[in-house]
PDB file of C-alpha atoms and ligand atoms in Angstrom:
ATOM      1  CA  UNK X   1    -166.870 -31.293  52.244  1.00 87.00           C
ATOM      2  CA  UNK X   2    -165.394 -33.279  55.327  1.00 91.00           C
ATOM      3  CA  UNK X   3    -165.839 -37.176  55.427  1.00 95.00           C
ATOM      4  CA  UNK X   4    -165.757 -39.357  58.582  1.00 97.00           C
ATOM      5  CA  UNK X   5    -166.104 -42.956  58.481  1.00 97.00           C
ATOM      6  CA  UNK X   6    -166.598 -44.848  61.947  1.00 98.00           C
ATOM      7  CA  UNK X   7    -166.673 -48.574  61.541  1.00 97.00           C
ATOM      8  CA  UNK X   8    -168.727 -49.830  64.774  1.00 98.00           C
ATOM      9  CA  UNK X   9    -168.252 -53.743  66.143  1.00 97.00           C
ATOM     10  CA  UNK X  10    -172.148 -54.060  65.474  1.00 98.00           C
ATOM     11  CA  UNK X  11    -175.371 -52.427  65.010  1.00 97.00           C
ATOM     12  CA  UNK X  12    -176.246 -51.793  68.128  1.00 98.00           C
ATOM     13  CA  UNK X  13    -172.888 -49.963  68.486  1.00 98.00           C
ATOM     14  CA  UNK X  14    -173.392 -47.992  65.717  1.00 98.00           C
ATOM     15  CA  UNK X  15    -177.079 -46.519  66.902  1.00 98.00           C
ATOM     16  CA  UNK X  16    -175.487 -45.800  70.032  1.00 98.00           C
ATOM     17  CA  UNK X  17    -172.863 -43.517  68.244  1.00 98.00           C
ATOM     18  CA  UNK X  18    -175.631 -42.436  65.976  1.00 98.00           C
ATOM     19  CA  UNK X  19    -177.723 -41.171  68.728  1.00 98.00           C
ATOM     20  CA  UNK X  20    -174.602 -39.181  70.679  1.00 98.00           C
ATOM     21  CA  UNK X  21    -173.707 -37.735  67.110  1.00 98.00           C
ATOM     22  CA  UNK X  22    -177.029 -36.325  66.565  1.00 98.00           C
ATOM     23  CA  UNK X  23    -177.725 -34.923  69.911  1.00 98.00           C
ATOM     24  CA  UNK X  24    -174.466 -33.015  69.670  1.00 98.00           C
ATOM     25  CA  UNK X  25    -175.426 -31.809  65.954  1.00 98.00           C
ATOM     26  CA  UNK X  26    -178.779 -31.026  67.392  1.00 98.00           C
ATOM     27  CA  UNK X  27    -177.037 -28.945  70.495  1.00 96.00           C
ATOM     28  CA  UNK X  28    -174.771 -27.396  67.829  1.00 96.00           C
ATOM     29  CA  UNK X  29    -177.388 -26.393  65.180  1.00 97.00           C
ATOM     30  CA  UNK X  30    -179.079 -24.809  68.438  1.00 97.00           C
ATOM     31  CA  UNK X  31    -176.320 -22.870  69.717  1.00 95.00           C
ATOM     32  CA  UNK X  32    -174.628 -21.815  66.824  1.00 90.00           C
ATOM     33  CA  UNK X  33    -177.340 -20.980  64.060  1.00 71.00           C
ATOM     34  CA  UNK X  34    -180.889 -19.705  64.271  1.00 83.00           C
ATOM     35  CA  UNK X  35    -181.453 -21.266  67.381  1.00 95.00           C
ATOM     36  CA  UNK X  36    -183.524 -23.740  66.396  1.00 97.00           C
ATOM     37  CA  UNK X  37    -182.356 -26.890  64.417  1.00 98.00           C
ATOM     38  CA  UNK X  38    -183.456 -28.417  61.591  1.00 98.00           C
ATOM     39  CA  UNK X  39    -183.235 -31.974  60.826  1.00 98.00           C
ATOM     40  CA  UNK X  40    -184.283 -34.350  57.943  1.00 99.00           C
ATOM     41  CA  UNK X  41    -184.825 -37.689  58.867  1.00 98.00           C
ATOM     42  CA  UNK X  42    -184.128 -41.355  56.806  1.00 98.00           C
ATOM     43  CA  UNK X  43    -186.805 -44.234  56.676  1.00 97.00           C
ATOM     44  CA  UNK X  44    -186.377 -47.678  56.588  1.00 93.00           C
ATOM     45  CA  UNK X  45    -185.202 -50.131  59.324  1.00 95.00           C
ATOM     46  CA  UNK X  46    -181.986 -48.876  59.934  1.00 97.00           C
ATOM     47  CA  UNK X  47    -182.760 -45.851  61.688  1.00 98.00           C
ATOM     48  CA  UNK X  48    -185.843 -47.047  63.631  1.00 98.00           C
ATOM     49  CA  UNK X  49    -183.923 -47.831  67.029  1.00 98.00           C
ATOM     50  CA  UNK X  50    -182.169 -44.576  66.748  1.00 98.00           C
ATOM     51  CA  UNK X  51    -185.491 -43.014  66.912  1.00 98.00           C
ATOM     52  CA  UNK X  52    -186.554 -44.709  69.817  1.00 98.00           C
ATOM     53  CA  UNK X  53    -183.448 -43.768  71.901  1.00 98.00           C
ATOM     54  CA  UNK X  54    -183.934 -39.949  70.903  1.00 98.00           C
ATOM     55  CA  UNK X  55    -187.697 -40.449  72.406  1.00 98.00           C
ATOM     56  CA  UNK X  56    -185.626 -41.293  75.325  1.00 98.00           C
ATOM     57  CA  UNK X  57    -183.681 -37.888  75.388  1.00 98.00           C
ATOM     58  CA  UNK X  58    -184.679 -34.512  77.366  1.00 97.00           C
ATOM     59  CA  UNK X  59    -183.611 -32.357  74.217  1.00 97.00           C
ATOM     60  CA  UNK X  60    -185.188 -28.608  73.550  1.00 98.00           C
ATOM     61  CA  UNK X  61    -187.936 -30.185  71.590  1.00 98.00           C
ATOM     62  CA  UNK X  62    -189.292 -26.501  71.201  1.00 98.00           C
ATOM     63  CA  UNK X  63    -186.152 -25.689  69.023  1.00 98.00           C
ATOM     64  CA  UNK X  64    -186.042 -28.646  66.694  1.00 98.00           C
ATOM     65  CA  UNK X  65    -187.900 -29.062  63.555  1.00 98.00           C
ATOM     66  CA  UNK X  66    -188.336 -32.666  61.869  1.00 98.00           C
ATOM     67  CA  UNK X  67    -188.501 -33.065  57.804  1.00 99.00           C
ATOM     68  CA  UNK X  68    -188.152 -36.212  56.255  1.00 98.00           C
ATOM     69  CA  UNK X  69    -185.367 -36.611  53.239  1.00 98.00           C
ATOM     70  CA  UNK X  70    -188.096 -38.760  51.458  1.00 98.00           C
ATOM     71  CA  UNK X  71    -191.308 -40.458  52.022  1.00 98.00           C
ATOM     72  CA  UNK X  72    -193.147 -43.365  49.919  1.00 98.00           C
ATOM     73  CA  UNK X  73    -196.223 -42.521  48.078  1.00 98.00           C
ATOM     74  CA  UNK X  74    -198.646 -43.663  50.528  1.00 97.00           C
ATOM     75  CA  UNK X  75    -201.385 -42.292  53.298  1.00 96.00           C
ATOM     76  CA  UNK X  76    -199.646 -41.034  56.647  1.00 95.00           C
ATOM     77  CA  UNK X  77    -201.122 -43.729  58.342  1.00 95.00           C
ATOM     78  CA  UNK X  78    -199.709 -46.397  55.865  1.00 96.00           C
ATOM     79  CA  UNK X  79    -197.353 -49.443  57.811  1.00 96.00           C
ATOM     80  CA  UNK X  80    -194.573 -48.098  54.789  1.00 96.00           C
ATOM     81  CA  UNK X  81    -194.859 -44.282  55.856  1.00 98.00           C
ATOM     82  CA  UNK X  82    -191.774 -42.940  56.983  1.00 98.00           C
ATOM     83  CA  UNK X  83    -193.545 -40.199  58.756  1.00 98.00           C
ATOM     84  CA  UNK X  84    -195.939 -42.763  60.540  1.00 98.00           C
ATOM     85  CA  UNK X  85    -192.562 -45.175  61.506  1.00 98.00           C
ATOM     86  CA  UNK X  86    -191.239 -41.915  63.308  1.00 98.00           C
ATOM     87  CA  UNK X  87    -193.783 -40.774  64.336  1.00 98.00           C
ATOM     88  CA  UNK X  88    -194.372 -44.036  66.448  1.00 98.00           C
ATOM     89  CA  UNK X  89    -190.798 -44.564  67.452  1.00 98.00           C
ATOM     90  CA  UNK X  90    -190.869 -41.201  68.573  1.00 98.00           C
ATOM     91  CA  UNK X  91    -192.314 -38.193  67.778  1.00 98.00           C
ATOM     92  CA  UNK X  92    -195.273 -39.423  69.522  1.00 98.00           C
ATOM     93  CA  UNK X  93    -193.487 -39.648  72.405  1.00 98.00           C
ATOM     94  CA  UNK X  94    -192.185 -36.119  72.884  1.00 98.00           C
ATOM     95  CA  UNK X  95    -193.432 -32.432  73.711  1.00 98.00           C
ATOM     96  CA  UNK X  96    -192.154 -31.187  70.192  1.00 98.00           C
ATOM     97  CA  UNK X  97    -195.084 -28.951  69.234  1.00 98.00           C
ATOM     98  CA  UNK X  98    -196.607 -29.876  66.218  1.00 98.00           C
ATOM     99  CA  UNK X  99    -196.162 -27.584  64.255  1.00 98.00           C
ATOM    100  CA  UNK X 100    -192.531 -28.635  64.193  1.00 98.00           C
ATOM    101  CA  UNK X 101    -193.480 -31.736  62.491  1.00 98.00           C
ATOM    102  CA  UNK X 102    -193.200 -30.964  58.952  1.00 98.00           C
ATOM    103  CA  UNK X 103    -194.274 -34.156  56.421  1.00 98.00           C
ATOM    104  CA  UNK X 104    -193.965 -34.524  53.087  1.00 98.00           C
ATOM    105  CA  UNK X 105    -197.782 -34.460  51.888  1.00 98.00           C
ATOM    106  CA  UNK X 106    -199.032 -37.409  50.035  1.00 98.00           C
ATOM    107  CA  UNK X 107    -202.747 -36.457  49.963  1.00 96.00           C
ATOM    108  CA  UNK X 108    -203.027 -35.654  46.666  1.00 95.00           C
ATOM    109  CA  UNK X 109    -203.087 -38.362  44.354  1.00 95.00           C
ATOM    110  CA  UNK X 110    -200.886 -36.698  42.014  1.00 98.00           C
ATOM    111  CA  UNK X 111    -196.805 -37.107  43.701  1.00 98.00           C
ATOM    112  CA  UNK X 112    -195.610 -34.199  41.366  1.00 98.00           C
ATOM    113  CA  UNK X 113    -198.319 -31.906  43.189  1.00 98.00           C
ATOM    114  CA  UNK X 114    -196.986 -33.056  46.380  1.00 98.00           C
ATOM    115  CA  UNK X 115    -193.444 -32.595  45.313  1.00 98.00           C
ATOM    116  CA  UNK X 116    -194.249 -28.864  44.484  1.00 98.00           C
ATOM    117  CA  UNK X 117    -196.342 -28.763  47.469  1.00 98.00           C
ATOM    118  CA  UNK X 118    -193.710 -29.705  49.833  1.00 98.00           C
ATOM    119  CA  UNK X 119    -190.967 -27.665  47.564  1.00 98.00           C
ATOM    120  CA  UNK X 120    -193.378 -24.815  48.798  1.00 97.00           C
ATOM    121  CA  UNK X 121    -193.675 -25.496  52.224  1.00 98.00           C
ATOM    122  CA  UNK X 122    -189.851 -25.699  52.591  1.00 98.00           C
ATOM    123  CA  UNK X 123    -189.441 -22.428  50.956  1.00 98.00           C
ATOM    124  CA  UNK X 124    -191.334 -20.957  52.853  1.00 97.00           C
ATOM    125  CA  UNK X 125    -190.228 -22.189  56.372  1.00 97.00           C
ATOM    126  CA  UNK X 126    -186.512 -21.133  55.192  1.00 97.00           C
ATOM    127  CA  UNK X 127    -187.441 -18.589  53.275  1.00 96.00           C
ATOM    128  CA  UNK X 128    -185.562 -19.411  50.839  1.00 93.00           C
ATOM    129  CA  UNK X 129    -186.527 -18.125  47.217  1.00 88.00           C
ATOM    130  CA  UNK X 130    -186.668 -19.919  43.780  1.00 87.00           C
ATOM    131  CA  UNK X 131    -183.154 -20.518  42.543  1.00 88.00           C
ATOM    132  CA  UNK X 132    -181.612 -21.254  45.755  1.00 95.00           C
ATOM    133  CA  UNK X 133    -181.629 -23.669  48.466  1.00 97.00           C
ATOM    134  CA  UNK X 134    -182.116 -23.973  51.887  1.00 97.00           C
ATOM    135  CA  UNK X 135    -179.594 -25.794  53.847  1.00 97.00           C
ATOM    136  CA  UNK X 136    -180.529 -28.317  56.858  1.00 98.00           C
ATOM    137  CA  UNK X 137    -178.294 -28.881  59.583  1.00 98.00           C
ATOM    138  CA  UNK X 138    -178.839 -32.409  59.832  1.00 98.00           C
ATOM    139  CA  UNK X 139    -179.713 -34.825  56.833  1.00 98.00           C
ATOM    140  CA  UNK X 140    -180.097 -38.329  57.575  1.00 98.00           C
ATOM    141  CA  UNK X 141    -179.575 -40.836  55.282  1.00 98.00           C
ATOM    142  CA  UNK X 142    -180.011 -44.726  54.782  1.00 98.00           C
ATOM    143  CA  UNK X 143    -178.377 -46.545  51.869  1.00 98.00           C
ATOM    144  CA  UNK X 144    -180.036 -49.310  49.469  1.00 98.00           C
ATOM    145  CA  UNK X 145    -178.056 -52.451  48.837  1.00 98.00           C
ATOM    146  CA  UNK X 146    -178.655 -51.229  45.161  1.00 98.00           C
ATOM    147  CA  UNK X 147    -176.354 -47.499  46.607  1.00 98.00           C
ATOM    148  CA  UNK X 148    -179.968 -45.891  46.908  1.00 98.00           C
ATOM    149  CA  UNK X 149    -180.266 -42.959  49.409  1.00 98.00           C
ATOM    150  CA  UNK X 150    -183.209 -41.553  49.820  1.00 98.00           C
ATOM    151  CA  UNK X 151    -185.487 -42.037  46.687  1.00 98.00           C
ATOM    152  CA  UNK X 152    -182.550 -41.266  44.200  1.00 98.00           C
ATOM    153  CA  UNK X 153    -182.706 -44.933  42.903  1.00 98.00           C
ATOM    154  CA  UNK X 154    -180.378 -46.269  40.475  1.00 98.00           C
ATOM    155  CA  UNK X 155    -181.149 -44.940  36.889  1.00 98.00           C
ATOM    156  CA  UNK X 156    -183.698 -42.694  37.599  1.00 97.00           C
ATOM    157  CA  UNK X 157    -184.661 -39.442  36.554  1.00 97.00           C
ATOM    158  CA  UNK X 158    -184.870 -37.685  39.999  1.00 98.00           C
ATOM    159  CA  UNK X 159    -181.200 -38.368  40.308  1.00 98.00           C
ATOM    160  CA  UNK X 160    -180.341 -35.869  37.633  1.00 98.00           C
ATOM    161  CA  UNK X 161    -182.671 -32.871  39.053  1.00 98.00           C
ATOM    162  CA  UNK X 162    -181.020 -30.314  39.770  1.00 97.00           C
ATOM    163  CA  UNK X 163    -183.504 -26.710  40.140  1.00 96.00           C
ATOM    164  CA  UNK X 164    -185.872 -28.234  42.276  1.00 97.00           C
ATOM    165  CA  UNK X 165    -185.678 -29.263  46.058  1.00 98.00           C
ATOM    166  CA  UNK X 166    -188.306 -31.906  46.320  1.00 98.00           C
ATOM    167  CA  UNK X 167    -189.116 -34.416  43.463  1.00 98.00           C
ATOM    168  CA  UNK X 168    -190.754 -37.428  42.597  1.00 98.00           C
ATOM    169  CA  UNK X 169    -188.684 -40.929  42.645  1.00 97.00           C
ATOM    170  CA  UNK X 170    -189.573 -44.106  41.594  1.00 95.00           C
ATOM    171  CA  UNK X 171    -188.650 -47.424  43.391  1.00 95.00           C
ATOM    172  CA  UNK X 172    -189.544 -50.331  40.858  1.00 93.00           C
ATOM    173  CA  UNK X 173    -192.319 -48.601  39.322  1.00 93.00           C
ATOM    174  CA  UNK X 174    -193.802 -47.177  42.554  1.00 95.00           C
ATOM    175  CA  UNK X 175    -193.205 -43.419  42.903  1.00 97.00           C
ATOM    176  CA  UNK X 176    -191.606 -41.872  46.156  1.00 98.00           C
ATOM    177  CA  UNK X 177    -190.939 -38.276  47.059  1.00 98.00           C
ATOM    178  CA  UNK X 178    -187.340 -37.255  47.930  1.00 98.00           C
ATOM    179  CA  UNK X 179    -184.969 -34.407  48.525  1.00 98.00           C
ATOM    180  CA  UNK X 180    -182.704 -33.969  45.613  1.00 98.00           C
ATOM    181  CA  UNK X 181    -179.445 -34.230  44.967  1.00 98.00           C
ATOM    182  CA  UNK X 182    -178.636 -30.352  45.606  1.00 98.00           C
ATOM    183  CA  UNK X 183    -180.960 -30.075  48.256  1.00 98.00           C
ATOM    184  CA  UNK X 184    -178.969 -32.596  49.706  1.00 98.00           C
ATOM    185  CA  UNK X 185    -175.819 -31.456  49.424  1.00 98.00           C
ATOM    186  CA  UNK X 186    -176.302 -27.826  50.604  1.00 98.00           C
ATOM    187  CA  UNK X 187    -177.008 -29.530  54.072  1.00 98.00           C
ATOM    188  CA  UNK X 188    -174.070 -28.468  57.034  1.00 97.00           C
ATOM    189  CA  UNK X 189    -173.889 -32.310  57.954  1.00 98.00           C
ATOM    190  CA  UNK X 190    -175.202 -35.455  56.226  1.00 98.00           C
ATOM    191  CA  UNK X 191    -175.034 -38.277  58.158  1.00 98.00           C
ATOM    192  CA  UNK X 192    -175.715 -42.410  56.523  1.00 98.00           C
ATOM    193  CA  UNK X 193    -176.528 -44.801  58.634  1.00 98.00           C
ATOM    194  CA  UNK X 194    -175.363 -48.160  56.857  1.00 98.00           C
ATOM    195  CA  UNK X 195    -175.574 -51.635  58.453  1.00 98.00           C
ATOM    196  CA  UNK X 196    -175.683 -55.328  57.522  1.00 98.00           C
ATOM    197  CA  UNK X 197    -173.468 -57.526  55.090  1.00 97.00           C
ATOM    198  CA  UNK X 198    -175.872 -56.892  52.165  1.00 97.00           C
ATOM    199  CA  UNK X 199    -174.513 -53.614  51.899  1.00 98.00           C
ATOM    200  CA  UNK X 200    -170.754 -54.518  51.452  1.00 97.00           C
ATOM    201  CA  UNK X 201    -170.859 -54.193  47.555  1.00 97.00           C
ATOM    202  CA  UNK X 202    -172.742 -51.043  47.516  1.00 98.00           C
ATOM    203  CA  UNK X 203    -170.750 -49.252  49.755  1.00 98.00           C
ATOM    204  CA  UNK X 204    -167.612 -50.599  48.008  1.00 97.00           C
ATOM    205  CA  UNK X 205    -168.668 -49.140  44.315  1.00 97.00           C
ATOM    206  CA  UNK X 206    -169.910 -46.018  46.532  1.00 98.00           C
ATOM    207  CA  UNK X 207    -166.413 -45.536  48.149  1.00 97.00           C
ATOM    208  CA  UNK X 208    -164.595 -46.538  44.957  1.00 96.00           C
ATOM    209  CA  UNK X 209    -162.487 -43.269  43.879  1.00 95.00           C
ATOM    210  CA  UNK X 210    -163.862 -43.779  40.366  1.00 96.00           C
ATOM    211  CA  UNK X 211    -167.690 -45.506  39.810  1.00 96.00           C
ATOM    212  CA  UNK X 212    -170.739 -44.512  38.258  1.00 97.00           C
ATOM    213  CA  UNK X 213    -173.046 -42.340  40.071  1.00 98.00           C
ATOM    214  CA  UNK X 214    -176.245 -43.227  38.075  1.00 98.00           C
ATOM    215  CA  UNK X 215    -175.356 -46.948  39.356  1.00 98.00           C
ATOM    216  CA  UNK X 216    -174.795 -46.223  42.861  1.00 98.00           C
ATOM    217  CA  UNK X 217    -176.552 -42.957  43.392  1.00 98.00           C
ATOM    218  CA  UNK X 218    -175.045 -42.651  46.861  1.00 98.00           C
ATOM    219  CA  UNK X 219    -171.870 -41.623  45.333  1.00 98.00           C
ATOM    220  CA  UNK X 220    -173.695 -38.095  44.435  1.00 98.00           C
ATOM    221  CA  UNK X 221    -173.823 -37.200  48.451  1.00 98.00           C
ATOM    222  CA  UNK X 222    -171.340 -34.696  48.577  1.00 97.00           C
ATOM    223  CA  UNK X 223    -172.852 -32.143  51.329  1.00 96.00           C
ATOM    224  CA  UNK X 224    -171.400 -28.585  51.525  1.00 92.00           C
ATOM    225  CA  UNK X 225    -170.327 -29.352  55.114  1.00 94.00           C
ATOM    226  CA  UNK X 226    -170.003 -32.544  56.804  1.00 98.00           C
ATOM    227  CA  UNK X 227    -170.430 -36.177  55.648  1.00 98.00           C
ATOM    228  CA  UNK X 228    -170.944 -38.960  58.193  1.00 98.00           C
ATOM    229  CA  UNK X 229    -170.676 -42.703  57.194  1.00 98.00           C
ATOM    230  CA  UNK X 230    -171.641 -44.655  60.459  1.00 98.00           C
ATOM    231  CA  UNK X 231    -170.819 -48.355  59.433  1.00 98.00           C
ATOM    232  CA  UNK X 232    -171.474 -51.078  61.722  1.00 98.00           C
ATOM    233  CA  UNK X 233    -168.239 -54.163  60.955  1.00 97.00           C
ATOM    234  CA  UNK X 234    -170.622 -56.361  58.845  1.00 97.00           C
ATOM    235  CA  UNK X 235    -171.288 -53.505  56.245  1.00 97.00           C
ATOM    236  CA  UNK X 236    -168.154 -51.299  56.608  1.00 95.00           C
ATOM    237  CA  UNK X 237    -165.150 -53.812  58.188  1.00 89.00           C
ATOM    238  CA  UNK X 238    -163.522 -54.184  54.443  1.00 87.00           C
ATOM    239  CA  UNK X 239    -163.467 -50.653  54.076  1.00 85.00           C
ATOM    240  CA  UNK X 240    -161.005 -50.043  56.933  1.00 71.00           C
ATOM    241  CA  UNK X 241    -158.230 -52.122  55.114  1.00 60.00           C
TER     242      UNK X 241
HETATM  243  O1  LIG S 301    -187.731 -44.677  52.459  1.00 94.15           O
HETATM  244  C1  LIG S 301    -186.754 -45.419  52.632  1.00 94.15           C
HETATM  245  O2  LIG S 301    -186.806 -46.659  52.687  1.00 94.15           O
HETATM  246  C2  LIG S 301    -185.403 -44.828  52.894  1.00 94.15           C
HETATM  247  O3  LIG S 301    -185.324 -43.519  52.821  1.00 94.15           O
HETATM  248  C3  LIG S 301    -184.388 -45.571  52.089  1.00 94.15           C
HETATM  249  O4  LIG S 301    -183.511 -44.745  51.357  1.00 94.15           O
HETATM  250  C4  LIG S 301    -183.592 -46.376  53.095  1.00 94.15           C
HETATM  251  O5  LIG S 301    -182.802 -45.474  53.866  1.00 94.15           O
HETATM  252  C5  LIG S 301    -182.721 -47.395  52.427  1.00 94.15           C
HETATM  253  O6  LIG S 301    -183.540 -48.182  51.598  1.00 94.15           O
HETATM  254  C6  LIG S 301    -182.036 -48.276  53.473  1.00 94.15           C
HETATM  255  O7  LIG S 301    -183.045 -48.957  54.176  1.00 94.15           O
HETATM  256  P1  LIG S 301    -182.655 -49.883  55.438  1.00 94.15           P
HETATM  257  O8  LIG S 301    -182.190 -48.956  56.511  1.00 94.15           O
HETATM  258  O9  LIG S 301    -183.967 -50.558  55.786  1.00 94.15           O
HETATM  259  O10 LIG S 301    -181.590 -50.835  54.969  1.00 94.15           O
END
């Protein structure tokens, strides 16, 4: 694993370096792969405006396929889905075929159906068989000011799977569904986007050389090829010291 760290004055900076870092992982993933790029995106507020910038971009929409890392236990359509907050911000906005859209389903009432479900549906797009797994070029990742990522929450069981690519998280009681830990990590580049001064003791126990994992699950991102931490100054300026 490589690690970067770029400490931007604010976060406005720090989407604009986001956006120039994906594109060029997105032109990479193109050129140098299967000709077609796969990418996994975050959900929460952080990466929203990063979103809306790449619905502003004249990519090869025909050779990128969108996944999402994890998703909350709710209908598509739901204000707190992660597929409906991109989707708005801007894969609504775009000529990626639709079939290149690939949610996490949350139709069935049951999130460990929809876990194997969407385990399934990745296998199958990769073609990856049981045992294994598939590896995205691009992961994106927010972090909790608990050292969530994902839905690998603090203390939970999902943090410790480790045969399965999809399972079922649980924020406070409330059950999520999330890439795991392996998954993860078998990605070429992972890439957190971390801003705001609630996040300075997180990322401190996360960047800590020794910590507790189950604590500050963030610490368990360790992807087979690169790892991205794009700080803005209020989240990340104590870590430059
Ligand atoms: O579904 C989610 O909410 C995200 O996947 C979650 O892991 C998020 O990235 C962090 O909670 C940070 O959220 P902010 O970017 O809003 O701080």
């Amino acid at each position: 694993m490589t690690r970067i760290v770029e400490v931007l004055p604010d976060k406005g900076a720090l989407v604009s370096r986001a956006l120039s870092l994906v594109k060029e992982k997105i032109e990479t993933a193109i050129a140098d792969c299967q000709g077609y790029c796969t990418i996994a995106l975050a959900g929460g507020s952080t990466p929203k405006p990063l979103y809306e910038f790449l619905s502003q971009e004249n990519l090869p929409w025909d050779k990128i396929h969108v996944f999402w890392g994890d998703e909350r236990y709710v209908r598509s359509n739901h204000p707190d889905s992660n597929e409906n907050m991109a989707r708005q911000a801007w894969l609504d906005r775009v000529p990626i075929p639709p079939d290149h859209i690939h949610p996490m389903p949350t139709g069935a009432q049951d999130p460990q159906q929809d876990a194997q479900t969407h385990e399934t549906q990745l296998r199958q797009f990769f073609g990856s068989s049981s045992g294994d797994f598939p590896t995205f070029d691009i992961i994106l990742l927010g972090m909790g000011d608990d050292g969530h990522t994902a839905s690998l929450f603090p203390h939970t069981e999902a943090l410790a799977v480790g045969d399965r690519l999809v399972t079922v998280g649980n924020k406070d009681g409330q059950p999520r569904l999330t890439f795991t830990v392996p998954l993860i990590n078998h990605a070429r580049c992972a890439i957190f986007l971390v801003a705001g001064a609630n996040k300075i003791n997180a990322l401190t126990q996360v960047f800590a050389p020794e910590g507790d994992s189950k604590a500050y699950p963030s610490r368990l991102i360790a992807p087979q090829g690169e790892l991205w931490w794009l700080l803005d100054e209020a989240a990340g300026g104590s870590l430059k010291s």
